[in-house]
Short mmCIF file of C-alpha atoms in Angstrom, two decimals:
data_model
loop_
_atom_site.label_atom_id
_atom_site.label_comp_id
_atom_site.label_asym_id
_atom_site.label_seq_id
_atom_site.Cartn_x
_atom_site.Cartn_y
_atom_site.Cartn_z
CA ASP A 908 -4.96 -25.01 8.15
CA GLU A 909 -5.36 -26.91 4.90
CA PHE A 910 -7.85 -29.64 4.08
CA LEU A 911 -8.23 -31.98 1.11
CA VAL A 912 -11.61 -32.53 -0.55
CA ILE A 913 -11.98 -35.32 -3.14
CA LEU A 914 -14.96 -35.09 -5.49
CA PRO A 915 -15.66 -38.25 -7.51
CA ARG A 916 -17.10 -38.17 -11.03
CA THR A 917 -16.76 -34.46 -11.71
CA ASP A 918 -14.65 -32.05 -13.78
CA SER A 919 -13.09 -28.62 -13.21
CA ALA A 920 -16.40 -26.81 -13.74
CA GLY A 921 -18.15 -29.05 -11.24
CA ALA A 922 -15.35 -28.57 -8.74
CA GLU A 923 -15.65 -24.79 -9.11
CA SER A 924 -19.37 -24.97 -8.32
CA SER A 925 -18.64 -27.07 -5.24
CA ALA A 926 -15.92 -24.64 -4.16
CA ALA A 927 -18.35 -21.72 -4.36
CA ILE A 928 -20.91 -23.56 -2.21
CA LEU A 929 -18.25 -24.57 0.32
CA ILE A 930 -16.95 -21.00 0.66
CA GLU A 931 -20.46 -19.56 1.06
CA THR A 932 -21.29 -22.16 3.72
CA LEU A 933 -18.12 -21.47 5.71
CA ALA A 934 -18.81 -17.72 5.57
CA LEU A 935 -22.05 -18.11 7.54
CA PRO A 936 -21.73 -16.74 11.12
CA GLN A 937 -20.70 -19.35 13.67
CA SER A 938 -20.89 -19.09 17.46
CA LEU A 939 -17.67 -19.82 19.35
CA GLN A 940 -17.39 -19.25 23.11
CA GLY A 941 -19.88 -16.40 23.02
CA MET A 942 -18.46 -14.74 19.92
CA GLN A 943 -19.85 -14.66 16.40
CA ILE A 944 -17.12 -15.52 13.90
CA MET A 945 -17.01 -16.04 10.15
CA LEU A 946 -14.57 -18.37 8.46
CA ASP A 947 -12.69 -17.47 5.32
CA ALA A 948 -11.49 -20.05 2.80
CA THR A 949 -9.51 -20.21 -0.43
CA VAL A 950 -9.64 -23.22 -2.75
CA GLY A 951 -7.17 -24.61 -5.27
CA ILE A 952 -8.51 -27.09 -7.84
CA ALA A 953 -6.80 -29.79 -9.89
CA ALA A 954 -8.80 -32.33 -11.92
CA PHE A 955 -8.06 -35.93 -13.00
CA PRO A 956 -6.91 -36.70 -15.66
CA GLU A 957 -6.72 -33.15 -17.08
CA HIS A 958 -4.11 -31.92 -14.62
CA GLY A 959 -2.43 -35.18 -13.62
CA ASP A 960 -2.98 -38.90 -13.39
CA ASP A 961 -1.44 -39.68 -10.00
CA PRO A 962 -2.14 -38.42 -6.48
CA ALA A 963 1.22 -36.67 -5.98
CA THR A 964 0.91 -34.62 -9.17
CA LEU A 965 -2.71 -33.70 -8.49
CA LEU A 966 -1.90 -32.60 -4.92
CA ALA A 967 1.06 -30.52 -6.08
CA ARG A 968 -0.97 -28.82 -8.79
CA ALA A 969 -3.93 -28.19 -6.50
CA ASP A 970 -1.46 -26.49 -4.15
CA ILE A 971 -0.13 -24.37 -7.03
CA ALA A 972 -3.71 -23.34 -7.85
CA LEU A 973 -4.32 -22.52 -4.18
CA ASN A 974 -1.28 -20.23 -4.08
CA ASP A 975 -2.44 -18.57 -7.31
CA ALA A 976 -5.83 -17.87 -5.75
CA LYS A 977 -4.24 -16.36 -2.63
CA SER A 978 -1.81 -14.17 -4.56
CA GLN A 979 -4.61 -12.88 -6.82
CA ASN A 980 -7.01 -12.37 -3.90
CA ARG A 981 -9.53 -14.77 -5.46
CA ARG A 982 -11.81 -17.24 -3.72
CA TRP A 983 -10.69 -20.18 -5.84
CA SER A 984 -8.47 -21.01 -8.78
CA VAL A 985 -8.12 -23.93 -11.19
CA TYR A 986 -4.63 -25.17 -12.07
CA ARG A 987 -3.28 -23.73 -15.30
CA PRO A 988 -0.66 -25.59 -17.37
CA GLY A 989 2.76 -23.99 -17.20
CA ARG A 990 2.47 -22.94 -13.57
CA ASP A 991 4.98 -25.59 -12.47
CA GLN A 992 7.87 -23.30 -13.46
CA ASN A 993 6.42 -20.59 -11.24
CA GLN A 994 6.39 -23.08 -8.40
CA ARG A 995 10.03 -23.95 -9.04
CA ASP A 996 10.88 -20.24 -8.98
CA LYS A 997 9.05 -19.91 -5.68
CA LEU A 998 10.98 -22.84 -4.20
CA SER A 999 14.23 -21.24 -5.34
CA LEU A 1000 13.23 -17.96 -3.70
CA ALA A 1001 12.27 -19.83 -0.52
CA ASN A 1002 15.74 -21.37 -0.37
CA ASP A 1003 17.31 -17.92 -0.81
CA LEU A 1004 15.13 -16.53 1.99
CA ARG A 1005 16.69 -18.98 4.43
CA SER A 1006 20.05 -17.26 4.08
CA ALA A 1007 18.82 -13.70 3.49
CA LEU A 1008 19.16 -12.71 7.15
CA SER A 1009 22.68 -14.06 7.60
CA ARG A 1010 23.75 -12.36 4.37
CA LYS A 1011 22.23 -9.07 5.55
CA GLU A 1012 20.02 -8.80 2.48
CA LEU A 1013 17.02 -7.74 4.57
CA VAL A 1014 16.77 -4.12 5.66
CA LEU A 1015 14.17 -2.00 7.43
CA TYR A 1016 12.60 1.12 5.99
CA TYR A 1017 10.61 3.49 8.18
CA GLN A 1018 7.52 5.53 7.32
CA PRO A 1019 6.66 8.33 9.79
CA LYS A 1020 3.26 8.65 11.46
CA LEU A 1021 2.42 12.31 12.03
CA ASP A 1022 0.36 13.63 14.95
CA LEU A 1023 -2.00 16.00 13.13
CA GLN A 1024 -2.80 18.19 16.10
CA ARG A 1025 0.75 18.69 17.41
CA ASN A 1026 2.45 18.31 14.01
CA GLN A 1027 4.98 15.92 15.54
CA VAL A 1028 6.21 12.50 14.47
CA ILE A 1029 5.08 10.04 17.13
CA HIS A 1030 6.00 6.70 15.59
CA ALA A 1031 7.43 5.31 12.39
CA GLU A 1032 6.17 2.07 10.87
CA ALA A 1033 8.95 -0.47 10.26
CA LEU A 1034 8.68 -2.05 6.80
CA VAL A 1035 10.98 -4.90 5.84
CA ARG A 1036 12.65 -4.88 2.41
CA TRP A 1037 14.64 -7.62 0.65
CA ILE A 1038 17.43 -6.61 -1.70
CA HIS A 1039 18.22 -9.90 -3.47
CA PRO A 1040 21.75 -10.20 -4.94
CA THR A 1041 20.48 -11.31 -8.38
CA ARG A 1042 16.74 -10.60 -8.41
CA GLY A 1043 17.06 -7.09 -7.02
CA PHE A 1044 14.11 -5.71 -5.06
CA VAL A 1045 11.71 -8.51 -4.03
CA PRO A 1046 8.19 -7.19 -3.25
CA PRO A 1047 7.30 -7.61 0.45
CA ASP A 1048 4.01 -9.32 -0.41
CA ALA A 1049 5.97 -12.02 -2.22
CA PHE A 1050 8.53 -12.93 0.43
CA ILE A 1051 6.40 -12.32 3.53
CA ALA A 1052 3.80 -14.75 2.20
CA LEU A 1053 6.66 -17.12 1.40
CA ALA A 1054 7.99 -16.80 4.95
CA GLU A 1055 4.53 -17.73 6.26
CA GLN A 1056 4.24 -20.72 3.93
CA THR A 1057 7.71 -22.05 4.77
CA GLY A 1058 7.53 -21.50 8.53
CA ARG A 1059 10.15 -18.74 8.59
CA ILE A 1060 7.81 -15.91 9.58
CA ARG A 1061 8.68 -16.30 13.28
CA GLU A 1062 12.37 -15.74 12.57
CA LEU A 1063 11.61 -12.83 10.25
CA THR A 1064 9.25 -11.07 12.67
CA ARG A 1065 11.66 -11.45 15.57
CA TRP A 1066 14.47 -9.96 13.48
CA VAL A 1067 12.24 -7.01 12.56
CA LEU A 1068 11.32 -6.48 16.22
CA MET A 1069 14.93 -6.62 17.41
CA THR A 1070 16.20 -4.31 14.66
CA ALA A 1071 13.35 -1.81 15.06
CA ILE A 1072 13.54 -1.61 18.87
CA ALA A 1073 17.31 -1.16 18.68
CA GLN A 1074 16.70 1.67 16.21
CA VAL A 1075 14.30 3.37 18.63
CA ARG A 1076 17.08 3.36 21.21
CA GLY A 1077 19.37 4.97 18.63
CA TRP A 1078 16.80 7.67 17.81
CA HIS A 1079 16.38 8.47 21.48
CA GLN A 1080 20.13 8.86 21.92
CA MET A 1081 20.06 11.39 19.07
CA GLY A 1082 17.30 13.35 20.79
CA HIS A 1083 14.39 12.08 18.67
CA ARG A 1084 11.51 10.84 20.86
CA VAL A 1085 10.07 8.62 18.15
CA GLY A 1086 8.64 5.15 18.67
CA VAL A 1087 8.15 2.34 16.18
CA ALA A 1088 5.26 0.26 14.85
CA VAL A 1089 5.78 -3.35 13.72
CA ASN A 1090 3.34 -5.53 11.80
CA LEU A 1091 2.33 -8.98 13.04
CA SER A 1092 0.86 -11.74 10.90
CA ALA A 1093 -1.70 -14.36 11.88
CA HIS A 1094 1.18 -16.82 12.32
CA ASP A 1095 2.90 -14.47 14.77
CA LEU A 1096 -0.19 -14.53 16.98
CA MET A 1097 0.39 -18.28 17.35
CA ASP A 1098 3.95 -17.71 18.65
CA ASP A 1099 3.54 -18.50 22.34
CA GLY A 1100 6.96 -17.07 23.18
CA LEU A 1101 6.37 -13.70 21.50
CA PRO A 1102 5.36 -11.69 24.62
CA ASP A 1103 8.46 -12.79 26.54
CA TYR A 1104 10.65 -12.04 23.51
CA VAL A 1105 9.21 -8.53 23.17
CA GLN A 1106 9.59 -7.87 26.90
CA ASP A 1107 13.24 -9.00 26.82
CA LEU A 1108 13.98 -6.69 23.86
CA LEU A 1109 12.40 -3.68 25.55
CA HIS A 1110 14.47 -4.33 28.67
CA LYS A 1111 17.69 -4.96 26.71
CA PHE A 1112 17.46 -1.69 24.78
CA SER A 1113 15.89 0.33 27.65
CA VAL A 1114 12.87 1.29 25.54
CA ASN A 1115 9.58 2.27 27.18
CA PRO A 1116 6.81 -0.18 26.18
CA ARG A 1117 4.66 2.75 25.00
CA GLU A 1118 7.28 3.44 22.32
CA LEU A 1119 6.27 0.19 20.58
CA VAL A 1120 3.05 -0.39 18.67
CA LEU A 1121 2.20 -3.78 17.19
CA GLU A 1122 -0.16 -3.70 14.21
CA VAL A 1123 -2.40 -6.61 13.27
CA THR A 1124 -5.38 -6.98 10.95
CA GLU A 1125 -8.78 -8.14 12.18
CA SER A 1126 -8.56 -11.07 9.78
CA ALA A 1127 -5.31 -12.20 11.41
CA VAL A 1128 -6.88 -12.15 14.87
CA MET A 1129 -9.99 -13.97 13.73
CA ARG A 1130 -8.09 -16.78 12.04
CA ASP A 1131 -8.04 -18.30 15.53
CA ALA A 1132 -10.25 -15.91 17.47
CA VAL A 1133 -9.79 -17.43 20.92
CA TYR A 1134 -6.01 -17.79 20.80
CA GLY A 1135 -5.57 -14.53 18.88
CA MET A 1136 -7.53 -12.61 21.52
CA GLU A 1137 -5.54 -14.25 24.30
CA MET A 1138 -2.26 -13.28 22.60
CA LEU A 1139 -3.38 -9.65 22.24
CA HIS A 1140 -4.21 -9.50 25.95
CA ARG A 1141 -0.78 -10.92 26.82
CA LEU A 1142 0.94 -8.35 24.63
CA ARG A 1143 -1.23 -5.53 25.98
CA ALA A 1144 -0.21 -6.52 29.52
CA LEU A 1145 3.36 -5.52 28.64
CA GLY A 1146 2.21 -1.91 28.27
CA ILE A 1147 2.81 -1.72 24.52
CA GLY A 1148 0.34 -0.21 22.05
CA LEU A 1149 -1.84 -2.36 19.79
CA ALA A 1150 -3.41 -1.26 16.52
CA ILE A 1151 -5.90 -2.74 14.07
CA ASP A 1152 -4.34 -2.34 10.64
CA ASP A 1153 -6.21 -1.85 7.34
CA TYR A 1154 -9.48 -1.15 9.15
CA GLY A 1155 -12.42 -1.34 6.78
CA THR A 1156 -11.10 -4.17 4.62
CA GLY A 1157 -11.52 -7.14 6.95
CA TYR A 1158 -14.31 -8.12 9.32
CA SER A 1159 -14.84 -4.50 10.43
CA SER A 1160 -17.59 -5.56 12.81
CA LEU A 1161 -18.35 -3.49 15.90
CA SER A 1162 -18.93 -6.70 17.85
CA TYR A 1163 -15.33 -7.73 17.08
CA LEU A 1164 -13.84 -4.29 17.52
CA LYS A 1165 -15.26 -3.71 20.99
CA GLN A 1166 -13.74 -7.01 22.18
CA LEU A 1167 -10.24 -6.32 20.88
CA PRO A 1168 -7.79 -4.88 23.47
CA VAL A 1169 -6.41 -2.25 21.09
CA ASP A 1170 -5.44 1.43 21.33
CA GLU A 1171 -5.86 2.57 17.74
CA ILE A 1172 -7.35 1.74 14.37
CA LYS A 1173 -5.71 2.49 11.04
CA ILE A 1174 -8.10 3.42 8.24
CA ASP A 1175 -7.06 1.57 5.10
CA LYS A 1176 -5.49 3.70 2.39
CA SER A 1177 -8.14 2.63 -0.14
CA PHE A 1178 -10.58 4.96 1.66
CA VAL A 1179 -8.09 7.81 2.14
CA MET A 1180 -6.42 8.10 -1.26
CA ASN A 1181 -9.58 9.39 -2.98
CA LEU A 1182 -10.82 11.47 -0.07
CA ASP A 1183 -11.28 14.62 -2.19
CA ARG A 1184 -12.84 12.85 -5.16
CA ASP A 1185 -15.17 10.30 -3.59
CA ILE A 1186 -17.97 11.52 -1.31
CA ASP A 1187 -18.61 8.01 -0.02
CA ASP A 1188 -14.98 7.61 1.02
CA ALA A 1189 -15.11 10.95 2.85
CA VAL A 1190 -18.23 9.85 4.74
CA ILE A 1191 -16.64 6.50 5.64
CA VAL A 1192 -13.43 8.14 6.85
CA ARG A 1193 -15.19 10.77 8.95
CA SER A 1194 -17.59 8.20 10.43
CA THR A 1195 -14.72 5.86 11.27
CA ILE A 1196 -12.85 8.68 13.03
CA ASP A 1197 -15.95 9.51 15.09
CA LEU A 1198 -16.51 5.83 15.84
CA GLY A 1199 -12.94 5.34 17.00
CA HIS A 1200 -13.02 8.39 19.24
CA ASN A 1201 -16.34 7.34 20.77
CA MET A 1202 -14.73 3.99 21.62
CA GLY A 1203 -11.71 5.71 23.17
CA LEU A 1204 -9.36 4.78 20.31
CA GLN A 1205 -6.82 6.81 18.40
CA VAL A 1206 -7.38 6.88 14.64
CA VAL A 1207 -4.63 6.75 12.01
CA ALA A 1208 -5.22 7.45 8.31
CA GLU A 1209 -2.99 5.59 5.85
CA GLY A 1210 -2.32 6.59 2.26
CA VAL A 1211 -2.19 10.41 2.61
CA GLU A 1212 -0.80 11.60 -0.72
CA ASP A 1213 -1.62 15.33 -0.93
CA ALA A 1214 -1.99 18.45 1.21
CA SER A 1215 -5.73 18.66 0.68
CA SER A 1216 -6.33 15.17 2.11
CA LEU A 1217 -4.10 15.96 5.08
CA GLU A 1218 -6.06 19.12 5.88
CA ARG A 1219 -9.40 17.35 5.53
CA LEU A 1220 -8.24 14.66 7.92
CA ARG A 1221 -7.09 17.33 10.37
CA GLY A 1222 -10.50 18.97 10.06
CA PHE A 1223 -12.20 15.62 10.70
CA GLY A 1224 -10.23 15.36 13.96
CA CYS A 1225 -8.06 12.45 12.81
CA ASP A 1226 -5.24 11.83 15.29
CA LEU A 1227 -2.41 10.54 13.11
CA ALA A 1228 -1.62 10.34 9.40
CA GLN A 1229 0.79 8.35 7.30
CA GLY A 1230 1.54 8.46 3.59
CA TYR A 1231 3.78 9.63 0.78
CA PHE A 1232 2.80 13.29 1.22
CA ILE A 1233 4.35 13.19 4.69
CA SER A 1234 7.20 10.89 3.71
CA ARG A 1235 7.79 7.78 1.66
CA PRO A 1236 9.33 4.81 3.55
CA LEU A 1237 12.98 5.65 4.23
CA PRO A 1238 16.05 3.50 5.01
CA GLU A 1239 17.63 4.03 8.41
CA ALA A 1240 20.18 6.70 7.43
CA GLN A 1241 17.66 8.73 5.42
CA MET A 1242 15.10 8.47 8.23
CA ILE A 1243 17.60 9.99 10.67
CA GLU A 1244 18.39 12.76 8.17
CA TRP A 1245 14.64 13.40 7.69
CA LEU A 1246 14.14 13.67 11.46
CA ASN A 1247 17.13 16.01 11.78
CA GLN A 1248 15.82 18.29 9.03
CA ARG A 1249 12.37 18.35 10.55
CA ARG A 1250 13.79 19.30 13.95
CA GLU A 1251 15.79 22.13 12.36
CA ASN A 1252 12.73 23.48 10.55
CA GLU A 1253 10.38 22.99 13.56
CA VAL A 1254 7.06 23.20 11.70
CA PRO A 1255 4.47 24.63 14.15
CA ALA A 1256 1.20 22.79 14.86
CA GLY A 1257 -1.58 23.61 12.42
CA ALA A 1258 0.86 24.86 9.76
#
């Protein structure tokens, strides 16, 4: 949701001070239907007459500043001259995104998730990639955010689900018992028809619900805590797996975690990548693994980039691992080749 705040008789500096106060106030815990939630906000600022002398221009430039703040992971941002061209580029990219699916410019890459105790690939995370005809590779963060802003995220997510579930069927026919994990955004949790769509896909491709894991961040659920929780329960009722993605970077509250109907948590790669060099990260990772197990959850470590980290995670009792040391994200054909080679080599557990 977006809201407009008009501050009379102030300048950019004054607006920044007000933005800081507003954000701090919204971050205070609020009680909603028995749950403690915290609101998150991002602010874009445009000042009269510095950034425009009519309402339409000021609104447009405040929106540009808002998008800048979001893309830079900042709490607020003031409009900077020259950003209008960036906005025009974004609009052009948004128009191209509308036809990207029909032109088959979007493809899925898959990154394996390795069971550390059995040394077997259990799932592969589906990651969407856009190969633009003139721009080349468009970063996922850029076009996924654009899909959310332009209302095309529902279409994109449903395409990913259909393509990924169909791929699982193909893997099974080749003798690879590998499932797939698909990411959901906060907007997807507002898609009332999503559970029925997922159920229809599983039936169409004869895929067991347990072969599908849907990953969502805590922040996405808490954007609308009541509806988000209801959606997770509806999805869980289908028999599919649910995972909290990027655990440790969002709310990460035990009071939230114990209420979420999930099967696994994924430790964010920022804690895993420096496992051998940062004692604090090692403590956090090991404690999170113990916490997850005590709550009956599987634990996945993201961002595994070397053998030493993999062995430490195995020693910590981590269930699954994912990262470039195991495999980088692979397009469909290379993923099948990777699975075939792994089956031929048959690496024993603990090796």
